[in-house]
Each structure stands twice: as C-alpha cells, then as structure tokens.
Tab-separated table of C-alpha atoms and ligand atoms in Angstrom:
chain	number	residue	atom	x	y	z
R	94	MET	CA	-71.287	-93.261	-156.244
R	95	ASP	CA	-69.362	-91.047	-158.696
R	96	PHE	CA	-71.408	-89.062	-161.362
R	97	THR	CA	-68.390	-87.255	-162.774
R	98	LEU	CA	-67.130	-88.005	-166.230
R	99	ASN	CA	-63.529	-88.841	-166.394
R	100	GLU	CA	-60.991	-87.181	-168.717
R	101	GLN	CA	-61.436	-89.606	-171.654
R	102	GLN	CA	-65.248	-89.511	-171.436
R	103	GLN	CA	-65.063	-85.608	-171.244
R	104	HIS	CA	-62.789	-85.767	-174.457
R	105	TRP	CA	-65.103	-87.998	-176.461
R	106	GLN	CA	-68.158	-85.853	-175.427
R	107	ARG	CA	-66.281	-82.819	-176.687
R	108	VAL	CA	-65.098	-84.187	-179.885
R	109	ALA	CA	-68.796	-85.546	-180.693
R	110	ARG	CA	-70.320	-82.325	-179.672
R	111	ASP	CA	-68.093	-80.152	-181.825
R	112	PHE	CA	-68.710	-82.505	-184.759
R	113	ALA	CA	-72.510	-82.645	-184.227
R	114	GLN	CA	-72.924	-78.954	-183.678
R	115	ASN	CA	-70.669	-77.669	-186.290
R	116	ARG	CA	-70.811	-80.220	-189.043
R	117	VAL	CA	-74.281	-82.020	-188.613
R	118	ALA	CA	-76.679	-79.671	-187.126
R	119	PRO	CA	-76.305	-76.856	-189.708
R	120	ILE	CA	-77.403	-79.243	-192.573
R	121	ALA	CA	-79.842	-81.422	-190.419
R	122	ARG	CA	-82.893	-79.747	-192.079
R	123	GLU	CA	-81.467	-79.835	-195.739
R	124	MET	CA	-80.604	-83.632	-195.105
R	125	ASP	CA	-84.194	-84.026	-193.836
R	126	GLU	CA	-85.565	-82.302	-197.086
R	127	THR	CA	-83.460	-84.016	-199.580
R	128	GLY	CA	-83.460	-87.469	-197.875
R	129	GLU	CA	-79.769	-87.667	-198.050
R	130	MET	CA	-76.879	-87.849	-195.802
R	131	PRO	CA	-73.488	-86.753	-197.430
R	132	LEU	CA	-70.974	-89.541	-197.276
R	133	SER	CA	-68.313	-87.176	-196.408
R	134	LEU	CA	-69.728	-86.959	-192.971
R	135	VAL	CA	-68.864	-90.807	-192.735
R	136	THR	CA	-65.292	-89.911	-193.645
R	137	GLU	CA	-65.112	-87.205	-191.019
R	138	MET	CA	-66.547	-89.589	-188.365
R	139	ALA	CA	-63.937	-92.081	-189.260
R	140	GLU	CA	-61.124	-89.412	-189.144
R	141	LEU	CA	-62.258	-88.323	-185.594
R	142	GLY	CA	-62.139	-91.847	-184.412
R	143	LEU	CA	-65.856	-92.042	-183.881
R	144	LEU	CA	-66.536	-95.053	-186.087
R	145	GLY	CA	-64.117	-97.480	-184.501
R	146	ALA	CA	-65.268	-96.495	-181.035
R	147	THR	CA	-64.798	-99.498	-178.730
R	148	LEU	CA	-62.592	-101.589	-181.140
R	149	PRO	CA	-59.007	-102.394	-180.309
R	150	LYS	CA	-56.327	-99.981	-181.696
R	151	GLU	CA	-54.735	-102.553	-183.997
R	152	LEU	CA	-58.044	-103.035	-185.722
R	153	GLY	CA	-58.398	-99.166	-186.393
R	154	GLY	CA	-60.401	-98.596	-183.216
R	155	SER	CA	-60.293	-96.006	-180.503
R	156	GLU	CA	-60.591	-98.461	-177.642
R	157	ILE	CA	-63.130	-96.192	-175.835
R	158	ASP	CA	-65.425	-97.394	-173.093
R	159	HIS	CA	-69.225	-97.699	-173.413
R	160	LEU	CA	-69.939	-94.697	-171.453
R	161	SER	CA	-67.921	-92.572	-173.954
R	162	LEU	CA	-69.667	-94.262	-176.724
R	163	ALA	CA	-73.007	-93.412	-175.175
R	164	LEU	CA	-71.896	-89.650	-174.982
R	165	ILE	CA	-70.991	-89.747	-178.649
R	166	TYR	CA	-74.437	-91.219	-179.534
R	167	GLU	CA	-76.138	-88.625	-177.367
R	168	GLU	CA	-74.348	-85.788	-179.192
R	169	LEU	CA	-75.029	-87.127	-182.491
R	170	GLY	CA	-78.615	-87.754	-181.700
R	171	ARG	CA	-79.138	-84.122	-180.454
R	172	ALA	CA	-78.124	-82.896	-183.959
R	173	CYS	CA	-79.659	-85.561	-186.202
R	174	SER	CA	-81.270	-88.968	-185.650
R	175	SER	CA	-80.476	-90.198	-189.250
R	176	VAL	CA	-76.525	-89.542	-188.706
R	177	ARG	CA	-76.739	-91.153	-185.264
R	178	GLY	CA	-78.688	-94.086	-186.684
R	179	PHE	CA	-76.124	-94.582	-189.472
R	180	MET	CA	-73.334	-94.953	-186.700
R	181	THR	CA	-75.369	-97.100	-184.385
R	182	VAL	CA	-75.892	-99.723	-187.089
R	183	HIS	CA	-72.488	-99.457	-188.595
R	184	SER	CA	-70.506	-99.284	-185.277
R	185	SER	CA	-72.556	-100.973	-182.763
R	186	LEU	CA	-74.826	-103.511	-184.701
R	187	VAL	CA	-72.033	-104.502	-187.146
R	188	MET	CA	-68.547	-103.752	-185.861
R	189	GLN	CA	-69.054	-104.691	-182.257
R	190	CYS	CA	-70.834	-107.735	-183.476
R	191	ILE	CA	-67.965	-108.836	-185.665
R	192	ASN	CA	-65.561	-108.041	-183.011
R	193	HIS	CA	-67.299	-110.183	-180.399
R	194	TRP	CA	-68.205	-112.968	-182.730
R	195	GLY	CA	-65.718	-113.033	-185.597
R	196	SER	CA	-62.801	-115.284	-186.165
R	197	GLU	CA	-59.263	-113.862	-186.156
R	198	GLU	CA	-59.429	-113.738	-189.928
R	199	GLN	CA	-62.707	-111.996	-190.192
R	200	ARG	CA	-61.904	-109.462	-187.629
R	201	THR	CA	-58.573	-108.568	-189.373
R	202	LYS	CA	-60.105	-108.585	-192.819
R	203	PHE	CA	-63.257	-106.415	-192.140
R	204	LEU	CA	-62.876	-104.239	-189.158
R	205	PRO	CA	-60.073	-101.947	-190.170
R	206	MET	CA	-62.020	-101.201	-193.438
R	207	LEU	CA	-65.344	-100.527	-191.518
R	208	ALA	CA	-63.515	-98.410	-188.826
R	209	SER	CA	-61.903	-96.328	-191.576
R	210	GLY	CA	-65.241	-95.838	-193.261
R	211	SER	CA	-64.077	-97.142	-196.560
R	212	GLU	CA	-66.660	-99.913	-196.278
R	213	ILE	CA	-70.063	-99.431	-194.624
R	214	GLY	CA	-71.922	-102.195	-192.856
R	215	CYS	CA	-75.509	-103.190	-192.268
R	216	TYR	CA	-77.580	-105.638	-190.164
R	217	ALA	CA	-80.255	-107.532	-191.975
R	218	LEU	CA	-82.583	-109.405	-189.794
R	219	THR	CA	-86.160	-108.047	-190.261
R	220	GLU	CA	-88.336	-109.653	-193.101
R	221	PRO	CA	-91.830	-108.777	-194.282
R	222	GLU	CA	-93.251	-111.545	-192.137
R	223	ALA	CA	-90.901	-111.523	-189.396
R	224	GLY	CA	-90.142	-108.294	-187.228
R	225	SER	CA	-90.471	-108.699	-183.460
R	226	ASP	CA	-90.779	-112.413	-183.689
R	227	ALA	CA	-87.136	-112.726	-185.142
R	228	ALA	CA	-87.162	-116.630	-184.679
R	229	SER	CA	-89.646	-116.897	-187.491
R	230	ILE	CA	-87.438	-115.672	-190.324
R	231	SER	CA	-87.934	-117.527	-193.424
R	232	THR	CA	-84.648	-116.613	-195.225
R	233	ARG	CA	-82.908	-119.981	-195.952
R	234	ALA	CA	-79.283	-121.085	-196.277
R	235	ARG	CA	-78.932	-124.243	-197.989
R	236	LYS	CA	-75.665	-126.152	-197.512
R	237	VAL	CA	-73.618	-126.787	-200.610
R	238	ASN	CA	-70.098	-127.653	-201.480
R	239	GLY	CA	-67.723	-125.023	-199.883
R	240	GLY	CA	-70.580	-122.825	-198.532
R	241	TYR	CA	-74.392	-121.947	-198.514
R	242	ILE	CA	-76.961	-120.722	-200.959
R	243	LEU	CA	-78.977	-118.010	-199.606
R	244	ASP	CA	-82.617	-117.297	-200.507
R	245	GLY	CA	-84.993	-114.668	-198.972
R	246	GLU	CA	-85.818	-111.176	-198.508
R	247	LYS	CA	-84.964	-108.488	-195.828
R	248	ILE	CA	-86.707	-105.080	-195.262
R	249	TRP	CA	-85.957	-101.835	-193.323
R	250	ILE	CA	-82.276	-102.463	-193.631
R	251	THR	CA	-80.589	-99.231	-192.446
R	252	ASN	CA	-77.505	-98.474	-194.783
R	253	GLY	CA	-78.539	-101.357	-196.974
R	254	ASN	CA	-78.179	-99.548	-200.252
R	255	ILE	CA	-74.831	-97.755	-199.390
R	256	ALA	CA	-73.219	-100.733	-197.434
R	257	ARG	CA	-70.919	-103.272	-199.031
R	258	LEU	CA	-71.192	-105.771	-196.139
R	259	ALA	CA	-74.115	-107.061	-194.398
R	260	ILE	CA	-74.610	-109.519	-191.504
R	261	VAL	CA	-77.458	-111.688	-192.733
R	262	PHE	CA	-79.528	-114.006	-190.811
R	263	ALA	CA	-80.948	-117.109	-192.297
R	264	LYS	CA	-82.194	-120.560	-191.137
R	265	LEU	CA	-79.929	-123.540	-192.212
R	266	VAL	CA	-81.263	-126.044	-194.427
R	267	ALA	CA	-79.260	-129.169	-193.619
R	268	PRO	CA	-80.304	-132.837	-192.252
R	269	GLU	CA	-78.566	-132.279	-188.953
R	270	PHE	CA	-80.587	-129.092	-188.315
R	271	GLU	CA	-84.020	-130.484	-189.244
R	272	ALA	CA	-85.090	-131.506	-185.704
R	273	LYS	CA	-83.797	-128.264	-184.159
R	274	LYS	CA	-86.072	-125.443	-182.671
R	275	PRO	CA	-86.417	-122.472	-185.009
R	276	HIS	CA	-84.038	-120.230	-183.316
R	277	GLU	CA	-81.476	-122.975	-183.239
R	278	ARG	CA	-81.566	-123.038	-187.010
R	279	ILE	CA	-80.596	-119.416	-187.366
R	280	THR	CA	-77.052	-118.654	-188.568
R	281	ALA	CA	-75.392	-115.277	-189.265
R	282	PHE	CA	-73.439	-114.824	-192.511
R	283	LEU	CA	-71.146	-111.962	-193.556
R	284	VAL	CA	-72.400	-111.132	-197.032
R	285	PRO	CA	-70.512	-108.993	-199.568
R	286	LEU	CA	-73.486	-107.033	-200.881
R	287	GLU	CA	-72.054	-106.993	-204.351
R	288	SER	CA	-72.339	-110.498	-204.748
R	289	GLU	CA	-74.366	-112.237	-207.466
R	290	GLY	CA	-77.807	-113.020	-206.406
R	291	VAL	CA	-78.376	-109.724	-204.122
R	292	GLN	CA	-80.810	-107.277	-205.291
R	293	ARG	CA	-81.501	-104.007	-203.284
R	294	VAL	CA	-83.720	-101.140	-203.637
R	295	PRO	CA	-84.746	-98.141	-201.308
R	296	MET	CA	-87.809	-99.044	-199.305
R	297	PRO	CA	-90.873	-97.660	-201.026
R	298	GLY	CA	-92.920	-94.674	-199.744
R	299	GLN	CA	-92.135	-91.517	-197.665
R	300	GLU	CA	-91.087	-92.240	-194.265
R	301	LEU	CA	-92.178	-90.416	-191.235
R	302	GLY	CA	-88.875	-89.657	-189.845
R	303	HIS	CA	-85.144	-90.599	-190.243
R	304	ARG	CA	-85.566	-89.083	-193.763
R	305	ALA	CA	-81.864	-88.752	-194.307
R	306	SER	CA	-81.346	-92.411	-193.493
R	307	ASP	CA	-80.848	-95.169	-196.106
R	308	HIS	CA	-83.335	-97.932	-195.767
R	309	ALA	CA	-83.178	-100.898	-198.227
R	310	HIS	CA	-85.353	-103.807	-199.299
R	311	ILE	CA	-82.890	-106.717	-200.029
R	312	VAL	CA	-83.682	-109.843	-201.966
R	313	PHE	CA	-81.142	-112.791	-202.053
R	314	LYS	CA	-81.705	-115.169	-204.884
R	315	ASP	CA	-79.484	-118.172	-205.259
R	316	CYS	CA	-76.608	-116.034	-203.552
R	317	PHE	CA	-73.632	-118.113	-202.801
R	318	VAL	CA	-71.776	-117.406	-199.469
R	319	SER	CA	-68.319	-119.248	-198.705
R	320	SER	CA	-68.063	-121.278	-195.468
R	321	GLU	CA	-65.590	-118.851	-194.085
R	322	MET	CA	-68.165	-116.117	-193.844
R	323	VAL	CA	-70.289	-117.748	-191.131
R	324	LEU	CA	-70.127	-115.415	-188.299
R	325	GLY	CA	-70.339	-117.151	-184.775
R	326	GLY	CA	-70.776	-120.789	-185.964
R	327	GLU	CA	-73.662	-122.533	-187.578
R	328	GLY	CA	-76.831	-122.461	-185.379
R	329	LYS	CA	-75.501	-119.606	-183.312
R	330	GLY	CA	-77.244	-116.862	-185.343
R	331	PHE	CA	-79.856	-116.057	-182.909
R	332	LYS	CA	-77.420	-115.357	-180.038
R	333	VAL	CA	-75.400	-113.280	-182.521
R	334	ALA	CA	-78.581	-111.197	-183.442
R	335	MET	CA	-79.561	-110.608	-179.990
R	336	SER	CA	-75.976	-109.619	-178.638
R	337	ALA	CA	-75.776	-107.189	-181.431
R	338	LEU	CA	-79.021	-105.825	-180.529
R	339	ASP	CA	-77.905	-105.434	-177.050
R	340	HIS	CA	-75.101	-103.152	-178.336
R	341	GLY	CA	-77.464	-101.209	-180.555
R	342	ARG	CA	-79.930	-100.617	-177.967
R	343	LEU	CA	-77.595	-98.651	-175.916
R	344	GLY	CA	-76.927	-96.454	-178.989
R	345	VAL	CA	-80.684	-96.012	-179.504
R	346	ALA	CA	-81.252	-95.228	-175.890
R	347	ALA	CA	-78.461	-92.669	-175.901
R	348	GLY	CA	-79.695	-91.158	-179.237
R	349	ALA	CA	-83.105	-90.739	-177.558
R	350	LEU	CA	-81.407	-88.901	-174.732
R	351	GLY	CA	-79.935	-86.581	-177.399
R	352	VAL	CA	-83.358	-85.900	-179.075
R	353	HIS	CA	-84.810	-85.142	-175.656
R	354	GLN	CA	-82.100	-82.650	-174.830
R	355	ALA	CA	-82.556	-81.063	-178.092
R	356	CYS	CA	-86.461	-80.762	-177.401
R	357	LEU	CA	-85.664	-79.125	-174.127
R	358	ASP	CA	-83.034	-76.750	-175.671
R	359	ALA	CA	-85.408	-75.624	-178.382
R	360	SER	CA	-88.544	-75.316	-175.985
R	361	VAL	CA	-86.452	-73.243	-173.353
R	362	ASP	CA	-85.152	-70.870	-176.134
R	363	PHE	CA	-88.692	-70.487	-177.537
R	364	VAL	CA	-90.654	-70.047	-174.273
R	365	ARG	CA	-88.028	-67.249	-173.234
R	366	LYS	CA	-88.575	-65.384	-176.529
R	367	ARG	CA	-92.288	-65.846	-177.358
R	368	LYS	CA	-94.719	-63.414	-175.747
R	369	GLN	CA	-98.528	-63.596	-175.297
R	370	PHE	CA	-100.947	-61.830	-172.945
R	371	GLY	CA	-98.100	-59.191	-172.508
R	372	GLN	CA	-95.536	-61.629	-170.973
R	373	ARG	CA	-93.171	-64.359	-172.083
R	374	ILE	CA	-94.929	-67.743	-172.341
R	375	GLY	CA	-92.148	-69.161	-170.049
R	376	ASP	CA	-93.710	-67.270	-167.076
R	377	PHE	CA	-97.050	-69.166	-167.465
R	378	GLU	CA	-97.128	-71.993	-164.825
R	379	MET	CA	-98.465	-74.532	-167.289
R	380	VAL	CA	-95.694	-73.852	-169.623
R	381	GLN	CA	-93.300	-74.201	-166.830
R	382	SER	CA	-94.728	-77.476	-165.625
R	383	SER	CA	-94.042	-78.702	-169.129
R	384	ILE	CA	-90.448	-77.580	-169.044
R	385	ALA	CA	-90.033	-79.087	-165.673
R	386	GLU	CA	-91.478	-82.480	-166.486
R	387	MET	CA	-89.137	-82.419	-169.591
R	388	LYS	CA	-86.079	-81.751	-167.587
R	389	ALA	CA	-86.962	-84.285	-164.879
R	390	SER	CA	-87.609	-87.022	-167.273
R	391	LEU	CA	-84.453	-86.139	-169.090
R	392	ASP	CA	-82.325	-86.420	-166.064
R	393	ALA	CA	-83.943	-89.872	-165.045
R	394	SER	CA	-83.228	-91.071	-168.756
R	395	ARG	CA	-79.651	-89.838	-168.562
R	396	LEU	CA	-78.933	-91.739	-165.300
R	397	LEU	CA	-80.486	-94.979	-166.713
R	398	VAL	CA	-78.531	-94.812	-170.053
R	399	TYR	CA	-75.238	-93.992	-168.269
R	400	ARG	CA	-76.011	-96.799	-165.877
R	401	ALA	CA	-76.498	-99.283	-168.753
R	402	ALA	CA	-73.210	-98.090	-170.198
R	403	TRP	CA	-71.387	-98.376	-166.982
R	404	THR	CA	-72.783	-101.843	-166.364
R	405	LYS	CA	-71.244	-102.879	-169.648
R	406	ASP	CA	-68.048	-101.250	-168.811
R	407	GLN	CA	-67.942	-103.308	-165.558
R	408	GLY	CA	-68.395	-106.447	-167.733
R	409	LEU	CA	-71.505	-107.434	-165.857
R	410	PRO	CA	-74.804	-108.681	-167.527
R	411	SER	CA	-76.517	-105.607	-168.885
R	412	LYS	CA	-79.547	-106.991	-170.850
R	413	SER	CA	-82.130	-105.578	-168.488
R	414	GLU	CA	-80.437	-102.358	-167.798
R	415	THR	CA	-80.034	-101.765	-171.589
R	416	SER	CA	-83.801	-102.550	-172.078
R	417	VAL	CA	-84.797	-100.380	-169.220
R	418	ALA	CA	-82.664	-97.523	-170.614
R	419	LYS	CA	-84.074	-98.053	-174.249
R	420	TYR	CA	-87.620	-98.282	-172.971
R	421	PHE	CA	-87.613	-95.307	-170.572
R	422	ALA	CA	-85.507	-93.055	-172.742
R	423	THR	CA	-87.357	-93.524	-175.880
R	424	GLU	CA	-90.930	-93.083	-174.216
R	425	ALA	CA	-89.704	-89.986	-172.380
R	426	ALA	CA	-88.301	-88.674	-175.545
R	427	CYS	CA	-91.424	-89.167	-177.320
R	428	LYS	CA	-93.379	-87.252	-174.698
R	429	ALA	CA	-90.830	-84.485	-174.793
R	430	ALA	CA	-90.960	-84.111	-178.446
R	431	SER	CA	-94.752	-83.986	-178.241
R	432	ASP	CA	-94.739	-81.462	-175.654
R	433	ALA	CA	-92.018	-79.414	-177.519
R	434	VAL	CA	-94.218	-79.205	-180.543
R	435	LEU	CA	-97.296	-77.971	-178.412
R	436	LEU	CA	-95.119	-75.332	-176.593
R	437	HIS	CA	-94.015	-74.046	-180.047
R	438	GLY	CA	-97.703	-73.476	-180.944
R	439	GLY	CA	-98.337	-73.350	-184.724
R	440	ARG	CA	-94.579	-72.650	-185.380
R	441	GLY	CA	-93.925	-76.162	-184.012
R	442	TYR	CA	-96.070	-77.704	-186.702
R	443	SER	CA	-93.946	-76.285	-189.451
R	444	ASN	CA	-90.292	-77.186	-190.319
R	445	GLU	CA	-89.325	-73.426	-189.544
R	446	TYR	CA	-88.325	-74.943	-186.277
R	447	PRO	CA	-86.615	-78.340	-185.770
R	448	VAL	CA	-89.008	-79.757	-183.079
R	449	GLU	CA	-91.341	-81.151	-185.853
R	450	ARG	CA	-88.457	-83.254	-187.212
R	451	TYR	CA	-87.633	-84.403	-183.486
R	452	TYR	CA	-91.211	-85.435	-183.147
R	453	ARG	CA	-91.257	-87.435	-186.378
R	454	ASP	CA	-87.663	-89.058	-185.847
R	455	ILE	CA	-88.318	-90.214	-182.329
R	456	LYS	CA	-91.143	-92.581	-183.113
R	457	GLY	CA	-88.663	-94.666	-185.170
R	458	LEU	CA	-86.441	-94.929	-181.912
R	459	GLN	CA	-89.442	-96.358	-180.106
R	460	ILE	CA	-89.954	-99.146	-182.856
R	461	TYR	CA	-86.503	-100.381	-184.043
R	462	GLU	CA	-84.093	-102.681	-182.213
R	463	GLY	CA	-87.054	-103.999	-180.263
R	464	THR	CA	-90.256	-102.044	-179.950
R	465	ALA	CA	-91.192	-100.623	-176.494
R	466	HIS	CA	-93.488	-103.649	-175.991
R	467	ILE	CA	-90.672	-105.888	-176.799
R	468	GLN	CA	-88.446	-104.021	-174.172
R	469	LYS	CA	-91.146	-104.489	-171.610
R	470	ILE	CA	-91.211	-108.197	-172.134
R	471	VAL	CA	-87.400	-108.449	-171.801
R	472	ILE	CA	-87.587	-106.377	-168.607
R	473	ALA	CA	-90.679	-108.308	-167.020
R	474	ARG	CA	-89.020	-111.731	-167.941
R	475	GLU	CA	-85.702	-110.571	-165.917
R	476	VAL	CA	-87.819	-109.234	-163.057
R	477	ILE	CA	-90.369	-112.292	-162.841
R	478	GLY	CA	-87.743	-114.848	-163.903
R	479	LYS	CA	-88.527	-118.061	-165.910
R	480	GLU	CA	-91.260	-120.472	-164.701
R	481	THR	CA	-89.984	-123.356	-162.877
R	482	ARG	CA	-91.964	-126.551	-163.470
R	483	SER	CA	-91.945	-129.399	-160.996
W	881	FAD	C1	-86.289	-96.450	-189.255
W	881	FAD	C2	-86.201	-98.145	-189.048
W	881	FAD	C3	-84.965	-98.625	-189.290
W	881	FAD	C4	-84.695	-100.027	-189.136
W	881	FAD	N1	-83.545	-100.449	-189.421
W	881	FAD	C5	-83.490	-101.995	-189.378
W	881	FAD	C6	-82.232	-102.582	-189.602
W	881	FAD	O1	-81.204	-101.904	-189.911
W	881	FAD	N2	-82.061	-103.933	-189.758
W	881	FAD	C7	-83.185	-104.828	-189.389
W	881	FAD	O2	-82.955	-105.869	-189.431
W	881	FAD	N3	-84.411	-104.079	-189.106
W	881	FAD	C8	-84.621	-102.709	-189.102
W	881	FAD	N4	-85.779	-102.092	-188.792
W	881	FAD	C9	-86.994	-102.996	-188.451
W	881	FAD	C10	-87.268	-103.012	-187.151
W	881	FAD	O3	-86.440	-103.747	-186.268
W	881	FAD	C11	-88.764	-103.636	-186.952
W	881	FAD	O4	-89.588	-102.645	-187.630
W	881	FAD	C12	-89.149	-103.781	-185.605
W	881	FAD	O5	-88.366	-104.860	-184.973
W	881	FAD	C13	-90.705	-104.183	-185.327
W	881	FAD	O6	-90.873	-105.220	-186.239
W	881	FAD	P1	-92.284	-105.112	-187.289
W	881	FAD	O7	-92.116	-103.700	-187.981
W	881	FAD	O8	-92.309	-106.239	-188.061
W	881	FAD	O9	-93.465	-104.920	-186.289
W	881	FAD	P2	-94.256	-106.063	-185.760
W	881	FAD	O10	-93.314	-107.196	-184.937
W	881	FAD	O11	-95.207	-106.839	-186.576
W	881	FAD	O12	-95.031	-105.408	-184.444
W	881	FAD	C14	-96.267	-104.686	-184.634
W	881	FAD	C15	-96.739	-104.198	-183.424
W	881	FAD	O13	-97.002	-105.530	-182.430
W	881	FAD	C16	-96.302	-105.521	-181.221
W	881	FAD	N5	-95.899	-106.731	-180.948
W	881	FAD	C17	-95.285	-107.707	-181.665
W	881	FAD	N6	-95.044	-108.833	-180.795
W	881	FAD	C18	-95.496	-108.609	-179.518
W	881	FAD	C19	-95.682	-109.245	-178.315
W	881	FAD	N7	-95.121	-110.537	-178.248
W	881	FAD	N8	-96.163	-108.732	-177.296
W	881	FAD	C20	-96.616	-107.368	-177.223
W	881	FAD	N9	-96.696	-106.654	-178.551
W	881	FAD	C21	-96.057	-107.285	-179.668
W	881	FAD	C22	-95.174	-104.595	-181.686
W	881	FAD	O14	-94.608	-104.025	-180.461
W	881	FAD	C23	-95.635	-103.509	-182.469
W	881	FAD	O15	-96.261	-102.613	-181.780
W	881	FAD	C24	-85.919	-100.904	-188.845
W	881	FAD	C25	-87.100	-100.119	-188.786
W	881	FAD	C26	-87.258	-98.785	-188.715
W	881	FAD	C27	-88.716	-98.282	-188.691
C-alpha cells in the first residue's frame, strides 16, 4: 500500500492550496458577512484548470484523477465552504454528470463553456415536499411536439441564481410511463435558465452557514424544453441523479476534511498562545485530549476520503466507499468544529476568529447530497445486502 501522492497529485494540491490560501482565505470572513462570492474567483479557478478537473482536455478539462480532485476540494474547504460548495456543484454534480450521461452534441456544446467559467451550472433535484425521498418529486414534464413542458418548483438550488444551465429532474407525463414506478418516470433535462417560464429568487431567510453561497428557489411554469435537452434518456433520470450525487459526495467529504484541518490548525495556534492559570492552555491534559482526538479523527477521515477517490480511479464500484467517507468525514468535522469553538472559549463564539464560521458551515455538509441518515442507509444496504425472497 502506497500512501505517497504522485507528482500530478502534489501539483494539484499545491495549485489549489496557493489559490485557496492567497485568494480565498483572506476574503472568507468578508464573503461570509456580505453573503457574496465574487465571480472573479470563478474565472480564476477556470484559468488555473480547477473547474474542468476530471474532464478530457479537448472539452476544456484538465484530465486529473479523482484523488487530485479530492485534494483540490480539501484545500478549498479549508479556506471557505461556500467556494468549495460552488465548485462541487458546478464541476462534480453538473460537469461530471454531463460528461458521463451526455450525448456527443451535449458534451461538446456545454462542457467547454462550463470549464471556462463563462457559464455556471446548477443541479435541481430538491423540492419543498421531496428532499431525501428524491423519487417523490412532483415536478412534471409533459410530452409535446418537439419536446416537453416543465411545471414544478425546486428549492435550495446552489448556484441557482447565477447559473445559466440547470440539470432539472422531473417526472414524465406520457401514456407509456403511466404504469411505471415513480423513480422510473424521472427524467433529467438540461434547461437554459433564461428560458421563458423560469422564475428564480434567492432562498428566503438568513442561512446558518454557507452564507456566501447562492441558493435559489426556482419555479418552472409552462417551460418548454426541446427533445435534444434530455440527459441520459427518458426514464433514466433517477440513475442520472444518483450517479451525480456519487461524484458530489466525494467533493463534500473532501470539503469536510478541509474544514476539519482548518479547525485543527486554528485550535493548535490558539492553545499555543492562550495562557490561563499561569501556563499555555495547550499544556492542560484535557485540552491536549481534544487536540489529539481532532488529529486522530482527521487522519481517519483523510484515509477514508482518499480511499474513496482511489477506488473511483481504479474504475471499481465506489458507492459504499463514498458514502462511508461522506458520513464519517462530515460527522468527524462537526465534532472537530464544536470542539474548536469550545477550545477558543468566548473568542470562539465571535467572528473575531474563524472557528464559528467552520461550526456554522459544517452543518450544511452533514445535510446536503444525502444527509448523514441517508448515508447510513446506503452503507447498511451495501453491508447487509438486499433481502432475497423465496
Ligand atoms: C446549503 C444547502 C445546499 C443545497 N444545495 C442543493 C442543490 O444544489 N440542489 C438540490 O437539489 N438540493 C440542494 N440542497 C437540498 C438538500 O439536498 C436537502 O436539504 C437534503 O437532501 C435533505 O432534504 P430535506 O431538506 O427535504 O430534508 P428531509 O428529507 O425532510 O429530512 C429531514 C430529516 O429526516 C431524515 N430522514 C429522511 N428520510 C429518512 C429515512 N428514510 N431514514 C432516516 N432518516 C430520514 C433526514 O436525514 C433529516 O434528518 C441543499 C441544501 C442545503 C442545506
């Protein structure tokens, strides 16, 4: 077993770390306060070759492996979860999905624009009454001459107000689909968001974390989508949605690793400097115990996230490894963020220090792209297997 990163992986780790530490980290607090991520960061990520990531070079990509991609997400997550979240949706949920399921025409039409950052993508699955239970979506696609008419609403769509292209999931309304199971009726559509019949507004309310992320409520009303915009074929949308999530979950798991590392870095720095009872607090055994737990769980998360990426790179089935990584890394990072706030005492409770942002942001990673409960269901199903009936 070889734990060393190869030259290509070290290169992408360095590129992402330089960008994250020099361009993102210095403005992370300001972005959190203003609620906006400057779009110039998207251009910079594109110029560095980060956005195209795993795509083939002829489509504007960088042809990197999944482990390098995980290293990029880790470095971005260490600096800012909103920026990492932007890229996970744009590059993993949208671009990797179009690359896998798209026709030649769709791939050549959309991927170079997305890789260059001139167009932004979003992934629209969640609805007011359908979150974890994705098969219960009620957005409908009625078949008409030359295409489909979409009606329905989507919520929590990351990048939804700034994107020009969405992968939208809807149930087909057509005689040949009437008798099918709910998930067999789902179809994925590539929808230009400037189309007639699309209304989008920012999600209402102040969000706990990811405050520089863009989250939209999107309504489709009599929205025409032409036949060539079906992604992956009629009735294949559930598979498309799940395979996209499998890519995205690796990004979330790696992002959690970055948050966890940031919590450890901030805590070590603080416990070395802060003095109470005449000594630095890092010399109290209870504080050392917290730091040791944070470091041990970080190492365990890192091995699981890298294993999931490596499994993908071998072309092996990786659903279980990815869910284990997403579940473990997000839970471990939640605990690390909570401990980091405690170790900072009252200072940890104010945005004078970054740990309160890590604490708010990390809850999102535990929820989106399949909650911790849903990951446990995926893992348990893989371990126990499907029931065989005689
Ligand atoms: C910051 C953020 C960004 C997001 N970005 C996107 C995006 O870009 N695109 C998109 O489509 N969606 C997005 N989402 C939505 C996200 O994917 C959903 O919030 C998530 O899937 C959970 O769905 P829900 O909120 O409806 O909760 P629910 O599904 O209602 O779940 C509520 C609770 O019930 C639990 N639960 C549900 N079913 C089960 C079960 N079978 N067994 C045990 N427990 C269960 C859940 O784990 C959770 O604890 C985003 C959400 C957030 C917070």
